[in-house]
Amino acid sequence: MDFSYTILIPLIPLALFIVLGIFSKKIPPSISGWIGSLGLGTSFVLSWYTAYTYFLEGKLNGVYQTFIYKNTWLNFTDKLHIDMGVLIDPISVMMLVVVSTISFMVHLYSRGYMKGDDGYTRFFSYLALFSFSMFGLVLATNLFQIYIFWELVGASSFLLIGYYYTKPSAVAAAKKAFIVTRFADLGFLIGILVVSYYAGTFDFQEINNLQGSIITNWAATSFMGLSVFTWGLILIYMGGIGKSAMLPFHIWLPDAMEGPTPVSALIHAATMVVAGVYLVARLFPVYYFVEDGFALQIVAYIGAISSLVAAVIAITQTDIKRVLAFSTMSQIGYMMLALGVSKYDGHEGLGFMASMFHLFTHAMFKALLFLGAGSVIHAIHSNEMGDMGGLRKYMPITHITFLIAALSIAGFPGFAGFFSKDEILAAAFENNMLIYISSVFVAGLTAFYMFRLYFGIFWGQEKQYKHTPHESPWSMTIPMIFLAFMSIAGGYFHFSEYVTADHIPFKSHLDLPLAAIATSVGLIGIILAFVFYKKENNLPERFAHAFGVFYKWTYHKFYFDELYIFITKKVLFGVVGFSAAWFDKYIVDASMVGIGNVTVSISNKIKGLQSGKFQDYAMSFIGGGVVIAMVIFYLWIN
Amino acid sequence: MIAGINIYEILTLTSILFFIGVYGFFTRENLITVLLSIELILNAAAVNFVLINTYLYPDLLQGAIFSIFIIALAAAETALAIAIIINLYKLIYSVEVKDTETMKY
Amino acid sequence: MDILSLFVVVPVLTVLVLVFAKNLKQARVISLIGMAIQFAMSINLIFAYIKERATNTDIMVFTKDVVWFENFNIHYSIGVDAISVVMIALTSTVVLAGIFISWKIDDLAKEFFVSLIVLSSGVFGFFISTDLFTMFVFYEIAVIPMYLLIGIWGSGPKENSAMKLTLMLMGASAVLSVGILGIYFNSNADGGALTFNIFEIAQVHIPEAAQNLFFPFVFIGFAVIGALFPFHTWSPSGHASAPTAVSMLHAGVLMKLGGYGVFRIAMYLLPLGALNWTDFFLVLAAFGVIYGAFGATMQKDLKYVNAYASVSHLALVLFALLMINKTAWNGAIIQSLSHGLLTALFFALIGMVYGRTHTREIEKLGGLMKILPFIGAIYVITGLAYLGLPGFSGFVAEMSVFVGAFQHPDMFHRVLTIVVVSSIVVTAVYILRMVGKIMMGPLSNMEYAKLPKATWYEKTGLILLMIPVVIIGVMPLGLSEMLKASIQPFLERLL
């Protein structure tokens, strides 16, 4: 089977980026919107076609084959070289579908949402750049290629978050996102250097090889008690923590909501933030086998803790996009913990499968939630929940699609989220009871804050609106309808027959007791939200008061931002940067100038010899003569 | 040979004379007196020549003749120096040493 | 006339014709034509070199040797290999871009172009020489006109900066000449004649004690112009006071003479000395990388930010050279090339902003992207390229250096490598701070709303510099393979 045509999938957006970027002033907005959408539509069709052919015909002896097409891009040493190419295996094909679907939907939606905006063409060129980078990332054949596209995705995110660049808050958010992820990428880079040095290769196939040097011989070199490969994997995961907004590098995600809402839907909900999950999935064999899964445990716990903390914070936030941002962080935490508790062979790899399944369904319903939020924001020109209420009368399509997505994320039976979340809980139940309990609690919280949002926007008391809100145009609602369809239908794919850890399909089944527990927890959350928020009342305030200090801490996102600003501004740049600059100006430079001053003062003293008095000259003359005479006399005597 | 007087005693005399001249050359503030000191130096040298002639080589005359040369030389040199001083006076209207220090840093 | 000597003759001829120029317009056009010819010649040299390399495997090609001063065995001997070809291409690109950027200089323009072109002829001569004495002569020609260029056409405390720069670089030359003479007088250690020719000296086994003694002299002599800590302080004030084209040329090209000299002379001719002194200088270089980066975050003047950024990135070149393996050396040369282009871009952009707003203070500038779209866009792209974004040459260079440096398994090298790698975060901070403040955000001064947009000559200069950055970033294989072949003989002496 020849999948080399998949190289077109990233190249089309690249061409779009170059054309739209260079000619951004000359192409009228309506055309650029169409060109962008058409291009991504082509990638969309190609991706689904690839998925269709691959999953139906890509098996050899019941194992999904990996297809690689690559070329050397840069040679380092004899063994280490960066290749550029495409790698087709179950998870990359799945990711192609996810990225192209969401990107295409967002392109269509943006045609309506960004209409009339000054930088319309620029926006589409940035979207194309992002799509190109994300495709390159999921198709990467080796560690350095994924790093290259990882950085490019970060740059696209920077440009898109800072799209409204005249707003200082947007610029600050863009900078913060870039720098936080860059710090995480530092860990990633060092991890790559470590792993590649001891393995002698960057290539994924060689690294993941079950008979390869890493998996069979990871204990050979160790550093401070752990194998060097464990260190490398932990460092590589650090990059994933940053990109996927896991604790402690999550602080950029809420601020990233400064970008236009389609951007939030595409990048910060469905695609870029799952790059960390994808990275661990891509390297899953080494994560699982090296040091008996030590690094994988770290993945699991960070995922679990992030999902819990994020869900708690989401309950108190009032900006709808921030609620959705923390919700994303929480759901990605689910994906990470599912990977973390997973094993490898066949049915034991349930966690892996569940994680990828949830990635797929989450992309659909989270993007839809963001697009719905964008629709609402577009109608009433505000992000704050306090300004919203009773919108179900004015925006029926937005209302229904939002409800579908909310039910899906809450895990209501029959919707896609129910199936994927259930698999995650089953995997957690089988492997780590503590994480299972935490995840069930998070499921309840998720339902609660999601329906708090839903009731707060579409029910409750109607607010004074500047002008009567109206439903969004078809260009915005059609993508939402499609995604709503996927938020239900997506759950019915037999995912375990397509995407598994060892590329061998298995049959999964619904575990009724666990499903019942999860569903009831979800229902409790929905009912509580109904009680608190359907009609306006002061029950929320009374509860907030009751929780007192804890509420305050949660509302301020546990003061992580303040802590980081303190460390960077006061300690790093205040102390280190300031001392460096001071040292340079007043000590190093002063010593160079000092050398000059010393020379000048010495010359001032010496110039006294040219006094102009002939008697002084005569004195020197006689003095010299006496000295020479004494020397000669001394030598004559001896 | 002068009876009863050692060579060293007269040598001391000429040395003292010489160094008085040198001291005068270094410290006098009037150009003319500097010239005077030069005369002292030259005369000390001349006496030295005669002395050595008398005490060490009594049969020869060269020392005494050379001292005549020295006197002639001193005269010529003094004339030259006075000429320079007169020209300098026309410029700066002074024969003080401290007015001649302009060629310095 | 052989292909290489033309590189020195064409600038001299341009200067001679310039002397007869009657007005500003003629002076500009003559300089442009001269340097455009030079640029075309350097591109031609790249292709001629590749063609020659297919058949000729000597270390240097297109060589020529003419006796200059018999008594001391000084020859005018020239030749190029891949590294020289690349550096010559860099120089001609930056000089041509500089001429475009300086189109509007109006007082004493003729003398300005004369000094600039004389300086560039010194640089070209340096890159083609293979005789120590000739190299040193051209090095001096490259350094001395800086005094005039900064002192007359500069801004701010220009006389002071010019004096500091020239005296410090002269001091470095003095130290360097001690080293060169040391090498010269030891070049008969195997019982031959004393010689200045690099390749003849390379055949001789200079005693280890002499190597240990003279290596620091030669290294420091070159490292001062390469802005090694603690000898870098001439750079911030010098670049800040210099006119735009001079900053571009100096930071972009002259500072690369340091790395080139270390590679060509210090390490090649004194390998044992190099091996003994690496650890000491490695610490200085690694410290310089992180120190320059942190220093840049604190600066208030745009040109100072760029100067400290250059200190940081050039220390990386020396760091890579001291790692003594093929990948790191490859990275060092690509970094010299990449940084030369990017810093020239930055200085050009800063010059354009300064020419319009008459201020370089970051606090006073803001929101210029809306008013100056082309300059703003190139500024953001250059900023992203400078911090090592893939797709641009900076990434290729830095990754080669990091991977090469990491190949040393011992703790000392590993710790220094990690310190240097972590500078990528600090670089992102100061670049984004600078870009975010002056280009993005709200307009800081209502008067800026009327600033003129980029002119044709400014756009040409910027695009000329950006194209190689992108080409190397997207297709690095050809360049890196070409360089590897030439690095091999030099590396062998040290292994």
PDB file of N, CA and C in Angstrom, chain A residues 73-77 80 144 147-148 151-152 155 158 165-166 168 171 175 178-179 182 186 189 193-194 197-198 223 573 576-578 580-581 583-584 588-589 592, chain C residues 164 168 230 232-233 291 298 308 327 369-370 387 389-390 395 399-400 403 406-407 409 411 414 421-422 424 428-429 432 440-442 473-474 476-477 480-481 484:
ATOM      1  N   TRP A  73      17.593  15.125   6.244  1.00  0.00           N
ATOM      2  CA  TRP A  73      17.508  16.581   6.168  1.00  0.00           C
ATOM      3  C   TRP A  73      18.807  17.224   6.637  1.00  0.00           C
ATOM      4  N   LEU A  74      19.405  16.690   7.730  1.00  0.00           N
ATOM      5  CA  LEU A  74      20.639  17.258   8.246  1.00  0.00           C
ATOM      6  C   LEU A  74      21.407  16.152   8.936  1.00  0.00           C
ATOM      7  N   ASN A  75      22.700  16.068   8.618  1.00  0.00           N
ATOM      8  CA  ASN A  75      23.526  15.060   9.254  1.00  0.00           C
ATOM      9  C   ASN A  75      24.264  15.625  10.436  1.00  0.00           C
ATOM     10  N   PHE A  76      24.210  14.978  11.557  1.00  0.00           N
ATOM     11  CA  PHE A  76      25.037  15.424  12.677  1.00  0.00           C
ATOM     12  C   PHE A  76      26.283  14.565  12.734  1.00  0.00           C
ATOM     13  N   THR A  77      26.232  13.475  13.447  1.00  0.00           N
ATOM     14  CA  THR A  77      27.394  12.586  13.483  1.00  0.00           C
ATOM     15  C   THR A  77      27.131  11.437  12.513  1.00  0.00           C
ATOM     16  N   LEU A  80      23.803   9.984  14.012  1.00  0.00           N
ATOM     17  CA  LEU A  80      22.659  10.843  14.295  1.00  0.00           C
ATOM     18  C   LEU A  80      22.385  11.740  13.104  1.00  0.00           C
ATOM     19  N   PHE A 144      13.719  14.518  16.348  1.00  0.00           N
ATOM     20  CA  PHE A 144      14.020  15.887  16.022  1.00  0.00           C
ATOM     21  C   PHE A 144      12.966  16.493  15.112  1.00  0.00           C
ATOM     22  N   TYR A 147      10.317  17.630  17.225  1.00  0.00           N
ATOM     23  CA  TYR A 147      10.725  18.835  17.935  1.00  0.00           C
ATOM     24  C   TYR A 147      10.615  20.059  17.054  1.00  0.00           C
ATOM     25  N   ILE A 148      11.055  19.891  15.779  1.00  0.00           N
ATOM     26  CA  ILE A 148      10.986  21.021  14.851  1.00  0.00           C
ATOM     27  C   ILE A 148       9.552  21.502  14.714  1.00  0.00           C
ATOM     28  N   GLU A 151       8.151  23.233  17.834  1.00  0.00           N
ATOM     29  CA  GLU A 151       8.517  24.641  17.928  1.00  0.00           C
ATOM     30  C   GLU A 151       7.676  25.483  16.979  1.00  0.00           C
ATOM     31  N   LEU A 152       7.460  24.959  15.760  1.00  0.00           N
ATOM     32  CA  LEU A 152       6.675  25.721  14.788  1.00  0.00           C
ATOM     33  C   LEU A 152       5.240  25.889  15.270  1.00  0.00           C
ATOM     34  N   ALA A 155       5.275  28.645  17.661  1.00  0.00           N
ATOM     35  CA  ALA A 155       5.352  29.960  17.026  1.00  0.00           C
ATOM     36  C   ALA A 155       3.996  30.353  16.444  1.00  0.00           C
ATOM     37  N   PHE A 158       1.859  31.510  19.150  1.00  0.00           N
ATOM     38  CA  PHE A 158       2.248  32.866  19.537  1.00  0.00           C
ATOM     39  C   PHE A 158       1.600  33.886  18.620  1.00  0.00           C
ATOM     40  N   TYR A 165      -2.914  42.334  18.082  1.00  0.00           N
ATOM     41  CA  TYR A 165      -1.654  42.720  18.712  1.00  0.00           C
ATOM     42  C   TYR A 165      -1.641  44.119  19.300  1.00  0.00           C
ATOM     43  N   THR A 166      -2.681  44.901  19.069  1.00  0.00           N
ATOM     44  CA  THR A 166      -2.668  46.214  19.698  1.00  0.00           C
ATOM     45  C   THR A 166      -3.153  46.159  21.135  1.00  0.00           C
ATOM     46  N   PRO A 168      -2.558  45.173  24.786  1.00  0.00           N
ATOM     47  CA  PRO A 168      -1.410  44.739  25.602  1.00  0.00           C
ATOM     48  C   PRO A 168      -1.637  43.383  26.250  1.00  0.00           C
ATOM     49  N   VAL A 171      -0.796  40.653  23.781  1.00  0.00           N
ATOM     50  CA  VAL A 171       0.650  40.525  23.552  1.00  0.00           C
ATOM     51  C   VAL A 171       1.281  39.813  24.741  1.00  0.00           C
ATOM     52  N   LYS A 175       3.282  36.236  24.672  1.00  0.00           N
ATOM     53  CA  LYS A 175       4.650  36.088  25.170  1.00  0.00           C
ATOM     54  C   LYS A 175       4.709  35.016  26.243  1.00  0.00           C
ATOM     55  N   PHE A 178       4.506  31.516  24.832  1.00  0.00           N
ATOM     56  CA  PHE A 178       5.733  31.109  24.155  1.00  0.00           C
ATOM     57  C   PHE A 178       6.828  30.802  25.145  1.00  0.00           C
ATOM     58  N   ILE A 179       6.988  31.677  26.146  1.00  0.00           N
ATOM     59  CA  ILE A 179       8.116  31.499  27.045  1.00  0.00           C
ATOM     60  C   ILE A 179       7.911  30.302  27.965  1.00  0.00           C
ATOM     61  N   ARG A 182       8.511  27.378  25.931  1.00  0.00           N
ATOM     62  CA  ARG A 182       9.924  27.274  25.595  1.00  0.00           C
ATOM     63  C   ARG A 182      10.728  26.702  26.748  1.00  0.00           C
ATOM     64  N   LEU A 186      12.872  23.312  26.650  1.00  0.00           N
ATOM     65  CA  LEU A 186      14.264  23.139  27.051  1.00  0.00           C
ATOM     66  C   LEU A 186      14.453  21.738  27.609  1.00  0.00           C
ATOM     67  N   LEU A 189      14.324  19.300  24.779  1.00  0.00           N
ATOM     68  CA  LEU A 189      15.549  19.252  23.987  1.00  0.00           C
ATOM     69  C   LEU A 189      16.640  18.473  24.704  1.00  0.00           C
ATOM     70  N   LEU A 193      18.544  15.084  23.540  1.00  0.00           N
ATOM     71  CA  LEU A 193      19.996  14.902  23.488  1.00  0.00           C
ATOM     72  C   LEU A 193      20.406  13.660  24.279  1.00  0.00           C
ATOM     73  N   VAL A 194      19.814  13.505  25.461  1.00  0.00           N
ATOM     74  CA  VAL A 194      20.179  12.359  26.295  1.00  0.00           C
ATOM     75  C   VAL A 194      19.803  11.049  25.615  1.00  0.00           C
ATOM     76  N   TYR A 197      21.829  10.316  22.437  1.00  0.00           N
ATOM     77  CA  TYR A 197      23.232   9.976  22.639  1.00  0.00           C
ATOM     78  C   TYR A 197      23.361   8.519  23.030  1.00  0.00           C
ATOM     79  N   TYR A 198      22.548   8.097  23.997  1.00  0.00           N
ATOM     80  CA  TYR A 198      22.720   6.724  24.486  1.00  0.00           C
ATOM     81  C   TYR A 198      22.077   5.693  23.586  1.00  0.00           C
ATOM     82  N   PHE A 223      22.407   7.110  36.022  1.00  0.00           N
ATOM     83  CA  PHE A 223      22.853   8.387  36.576  1.00  0.00           C
ATOM     84  C   PHE A 223      22.020   8.633  37.824  1.00  0.00           C
ATOM     85  N   PHE A 573      15.032  37.861  36.910  1.00  0.00           N
ATOM     86  CA  PHE A 573      15.485  39.039  36.188  1.00  0.00           C
ATOM     87  C   PHE A 573      15.880  40.169  37.118  1.00  0.00           C
ATOM     88  N   VAL A 576      19.380  38.112  38.997  1.00  0.00           N
ATOM     89  CA  VAL A 576      20.423  37.644  38.088  1.00  0.00           C
ATOM     90  C   VAL A 576      20.649  38.618  36.942  1.00  0.00           C
ATOM     91  N   GLY A 577      19.560  38.993  36.273  1.00  0.00           N
ATOM     92  CA  GLY A 577      19.709  39.882  35.116  1.00  0.00           C
ATOM     93  C   GLY A 577      20.281  41.222  35.526  1.00  0.00           C
ATOM     94  N   PHE A 578      19.726  41.750  36.609  1.00  0.00           N
ATOM     95  CA  PHE A 578      20.184  43.055  37.044  1.00  0.00           C
ATOM     96  C   PHE A 578      21.664  43.006  37.425  1.00  0.00           C
ATOM     97  N   ALA A 580      23.885  40.940  36.357  1.00  0.00           N
ATOM     98  CA  ALA A 580      24.723  40.773  35.171  1.00  0.00           C
ATOM     99  C   ALA A 580      24.942  42.106  34.488  1.00  0.00           C
ATOM    100  N   ALA A 581      23.838  42.859  34.326  1.00  0.00           N
ATOM    101  CA  ALA A 581      23.973  44.136  33.636  1.00  0.00           C
ATOM    102  C   ALA A 581      24.815  45.106  34.461  1.00  0.00           C
ATOM    103  N   PHE A 583      27.084  44.359  36.781  1.00  0.00           N
ATOM    104  CA  PHE A 583      28.455  43.884  36.800  1.00  0.00           C
ATOM    105  C   PHE A 583      29.158  44.286  35.511  1.00  0.00           C
ATOM    106  N   ASP A 584      28.418  44.131  34.409  1.00  0.00           N
ATOM    107  CA  ASP A 584      29.054  44.426  33.148  1.00  0.00           C
ATOM    108  C   ASP A 584      29.386  45.899  33.029  1.00  0.00           C
ATOM    109  N   VAL A 588      33.257  45.201  34.691  1.00  0.00           N
ATOM    110  CA  VAL A 588      34.038  44.786  33.534  1.00  0.00           C
ATOM    111  C   VAL A 588      34.397  45.988  32.669  1.00  0.00           C
ATOM    112  N   ASP A 589      33.377  46.772  32.345  1.00  0.00           N
ATOM    113  CA  ASP A 589      33.634  47.914  31.499  1.00  0.00           C
ATOM    114  C   ASP A 589      34.520  48.919  32.224  1.00  0.00           C
ATOM    115  N   MET A 592      38.092  48.093  31.895  1.00  0.00           N
ATOM    116  CA  MET A 592      38.697  48.418  30.599  1.00  0.00           C
ATOM    117  C   MET A 592      38.968  49.905  30.500  1.00  0.00           C
TER     118      MET A 592
ATOM    119  N   LYS C 164      37.187  53.665  22.502  1.00  0.00           N
ATOM    120  CA  LYS C 164      37.203  52.430  23.295  1.00  0.00           C
ATOM    121  C   LYS C 164      37.296  51.207  22.398  1.00  0.00           C
ATOM    122  N   MET C 168      40.624  48.873  22.311  1.00  0.00           N
ATOM    123  CA  MET C 168      40.541  47.487  22.779  1.00  0.00           C
ATOM    124  C   MET C 168      40.907  46.509  21.674  1.00  0.00           C
ATOM    125  N   PRO C 230      35.785  38.183  29.427  1.00  0.00           N
ATOM    126  CA  PRO C 230      35.394  39.536  29.807  1.00  0.00           C
ATOM    127  C   PRO C 230      35.915  40.652  28.916  1.00  0.00           C
ATOM    128  N   HIS C 232      34.491  41.901  26.191  1.00  0.00           N
ATOM    129  CA  HIS C 232      33.451  42.207  25.216  1.00  0.00           C
ATOM    130  C   HIS C 232      32.915  43.621  25.337  1.00  0.00           C
ATOM    131  N   THR C 233      33.407  44.396  26.312  1.00  0.00           N
ATOM    132  CA  THR C 233      32.681  45.639  26.619  1.00  0.00           C
ATOM    133  C   THR C 233      32.822  46.703  25.553  1.00  0.00           C
ATOM    134  N   TYR C 291      25.636  34.833  30.240  1.00  0.00           N
ATOM    135  CA  TYR C 291      25.820  36.192  30.762  1.00  0.00           C
ATOM    136  C   TYR C 291      25.317  37.213  29.755  1.00  0.00           C
ATOM    137  N   MET C 298      18.091  43.069  30.313  1.00  0.00           N
ATOM    138  CA  MET C 298      17.975  44.231  31.157  1.00  0.00           C
ATOM    139  C   MET C 298      18.171  45.536  30.417  1.00  0.00           C
ATOM    140  N   TYR C 308      24.394  42.782  23.254  1.00  0.00           N
ATOM    141  CA  TYR C 308      24.540  41.702  24.230  1.00  0.00           C
ATOM    142  C   TYR C 308      24.074  40.375  23.652  1.00  0.00           C
ATOM    143  N   THR C 327      30.605  17.686  14.425  1.00  0.00           N
ATOM    144  CA  THR C 327      29.259  18.269  14.460  1.00  0.00           C
ATOM    145  C   THR C 327      29.295  19.669  15.066  1.00  0.00           C
ATOM    146  N   MET C 369       3.887  48.222  14.587  1.00  0.00           N
ATOM    147  CA  MET C 369       3.540  47.266  13.534  1.00  0.00           C
ATOM    148  C   MET C 369       2.473  47.825  12.607  1.00  0.00           C
ATOM    149  N   LYS C 370       1.517  48.551  13.182  1.00  0.00           N
ATOM    150  CA  LYS C 370       0.435  49.079  12.341  1.00  0.00           C
ATOM    151  C   LYS C 370       0.946  50.146  11.394  1.00  0.00           C
ATOM    152  N   LEU C 387      15.801  33.533  17.790  1.00  0.00           N
ATOM    153  CA  LEU C 387      15.724  32.668  18.953  1.00  0.00           C
ATOM    154  C   LEU C 387      15.719  31.193  18.580  1.00  0.00           C
ATOM    155  N   LEU C 389      14.066  29.458  15.853  1.00  0.00           N
ATOM    156  CA  LEU C 389      12.874  28.775  15.375  1.00  0.00           C
ATOM    157  C   LEU C 389      13.251  27.903  14.174  1.00  0.00           C
ATOM    158  N   PRO C 390      12.756  26.655  14.123  1.00  0.00           N
ATOM    159  CA  PRO C 390      13.076  25.834  12.952  1.00  0.00           C
ATOM    160  C   PRO C 390      12.544  26.473  11.689  1.00  0.00           C
ATOM    161  N   PHE C 395      18.300  27.745  13.868  1.00  0.00           N
ATOM    162  CA  PHE C 395      17.972  26.434  14.433  1.00  0.00           C
ATOM    163  C   PHE C 395      19.012  25.401  14.032  1.00  0.00           C
ATOM    164  N   MET C 399      21.284  23.634  16.882  1.00  0.00           N
ATOM    165  CA  MET C 399      21.111  22.201  17.154  1.00  0.00           C
ATOM    166  C   MET C 399      22.393  21.439  16.852  1.00  0.00           C
ATOM    167  N   SER C 400      23.090  21.828  15.786  1.00  0.00           N
ATOM    168  CA  SER C 400      24.372  21.166  15.499  1.00  0.00           C
ATOM    169  C   SER C 400      25.330  21.357  16.662  1.00  0.00           C
ATOM    170  N   VAL C 403      24.008  19.208  19.747  1.00  0.00           N
ATOM    171  CA  VAL C 403      24.221  17.765  19.581  1.00  0.00           C
ATOM    172  C   VAL C 403      25.710  17.448  19.626  1.00  0.00           C
ATOM    173  N   PHE C 406      27.051  17.676  23.112  1.00  0.00           N
ATOM    174  CA  PHE C 406      26.562  16.627  24.006  1.00  0.00           C
ATOM    175  C   PHE C 406      27.305  15.323  23.815  1.00  0.00           C
ATOM    176  N   GLN C 407      28.076  15.203  22.712  1.00  0.00           N
ATOM    177  CA  GLN C 407      28.759  13.944  22.461  1.00  0.00           C
ATOM    178  C   GLN C 407      29.895  13.691  23.449  1.00  0.00           C
ATOM    179  N   PRO C 409      30.883  12.705  26.941  1.00  0.00           N
ATOM    180  CA  PRO C 409      30.107  12.110  28.033  1.00  0.00           C
ATOM    181  C   PRO C 409      30.509  12.537  29.438  1.00  0.00           C
ATOM    182  N   MET C 411      31.189  14.762  32.898  1.00  0.00           N
ATOM    183  CA  MET C 411      30.337  15.679  33.649  1.00  0.00           C
ATOM    184  C   MET C 411      30.621  17.128  33.311  1.00  0.00           C
ATOM    185  N   ARG C 414      29.159  18.078  30.011  1.00  0.00           N
ATOM    186  CA  ARG C 414      27.702  17.966  30.035  1.00  0.00           C
ATOM    187  C   ARG C 414      27.086  19.154  30.770  1.00  0.00           C
ATOM    188  N   VAL C 421      22.554  25.296  26.668  1.00  0.00           N
ATOM    189  CA  VAL C 421      21.257  24.988  26.056  1.00  0.00           C
ATOM    190  C   VAL C 421      20.162  25.794  26.742  1.00  0.00           C
ATOM    191  N   SER C 422      20.274  25.980  28.058  1.00  0.00           N
ATOM    192  CA  SER C 422      19.208  26.703  28.750  1.00  0.00           C
ATOM    193  C   SER C 422      19.157  28.161  28.360  1.00  0.00           C
ATOM    194  N   ILE C 424      18.447  29.137  25.580  1.00  0.00           N
ATOM    195  CA  ILE C 424      17.392  29.362  24.578  1.00  0.00           C
ATOM    196  C   ILE C 424      16.160  29.997  25.215  1.00  0.00           C
ATOM    197  N   ALA C 428      14.610  33.720  24.262  1.00  0.00           N
ATOM    198  CA  ALA C 428      13.205  33.952  23.929  1.00  0.00           C
ATOM    199  C   ALA C 428      12.677  35.138  24.730  1.00  0.00           C
ATOM    200  N   VAL C 429      13.090  35.232  26.000  1.00  0.00           N
ATOM    201  CA  VAL C 429      12.581  36.324  26.833  1.00  0.00           C
ATOM    202  C   VAL C 429      12.966  37.676  26.270  1.00  0.00           C
ATOM    203  N   LEU C 432      11.344  38.393  22.690  1.00  0.00           N
ATOM    204  CA  LEU C 432       9.905  38.669  22.694  1.00  0.00           C
ATOM    205  C   LEU C 432       9.594  39.961  23.431  1.00  0.00           C
ATOM    206  N   MET C 440       4.393  45.522  18.860  1.00  0.00           N
ATOM    207  CA  MET C 440       2.999  45.222  19.189  1.00  0.00           C
ATOM    208  C   MET C 440       2.518  46.178  20.262  1.00  0.00           C
ATOM    209  N   GLY C 441       1.307  45.971  20.701  1.00  0.00           N
ATOM    210  CA  GLY C 441       0.791  46.846  21.730  1.00  0.00           C
ATOM    211  C   GLY C 441       0.226  48.129  21.123  1.00  0.00           C
ATOM    212  N   PRO C 442      -0.248  49.000  21.968  1.00  0.00           N
ATOM    213  CA  PRO C 442      -0.820  50.245  21.466  1.00  0.00           C
ATOM    214  C   PRO C 442       0.274  51.218  21.040  1.00  0.00           C
ATOM    215  N   GLY C 473      17.826  27.498   6.470  1.00  0.00           N
ATOM    216  CA  GLY C 473      16.949  26.909   7.466  1.00  0.00           C
ATOM    217  C   GLY C 473      16.120  25.767   6.916  1.00  0.00           C
ATOM    218  N   VAL C 474      15.760  25.882   5.650  1.00  0.00           N
ATOM    219  CA  VAL C 474      14.864  24.867   5.094  1.00  0.00           C
ATOM    220  C   VAL C 474      15.628  23.719   4.436  1.00  0.00           C
ATOM    221  N   PRO C 476      19.313  22.557   4.789  1.00  0.00           N
ATOM    222  CA  PRO C 476      20.689  22.703   5.279  1.00  0.00           C
ATOM    223  C   PRO C 476      21.657  21.632   4.807  1.00  0.00           C
ATOM    224  N   LEU C 477      21.160  20.597   4.162  1.00  0.00           N
ATOM    225  CA  LEU C 477      22.037  19.444   3.934  1.00  0.00           C
ATOM    226  C   LEU C 477      23.236  19.804   3.068  1.00  0.00           C
ATOM    227  N   SER C 480      25.855  21.881   4.959  1.00  0.00           N
ATOM    228  CA  SER C 480      26.563  21.194   6.038  1.00  0.00           C
ATOM    229  C   SER C 480      27.499  20.124   5.484  1.00  0.00           C
ATOM    230  N   GLU C 481      27.107  19.478   4.374  1.00  0.00           N
ATOM    231  CA  GLU C 481      28.023  18.473   3.814  1.00  0.00           C
ATOM    232  C   GLU C 481      29.260  19.148   3.235  1.00  0.00           C
ATOM    233  N   LYS C 484      31.500  20.048   6.040  1.00  0.00           N
ATOM    234  CA  LYS C 484      32.117  18.912   6.718  1.00  0.00           C
ATOM    235  C   LYS C 484      33.383  18.469   6.022  1.00  0.00           C
TER     236      LYS C 484
END
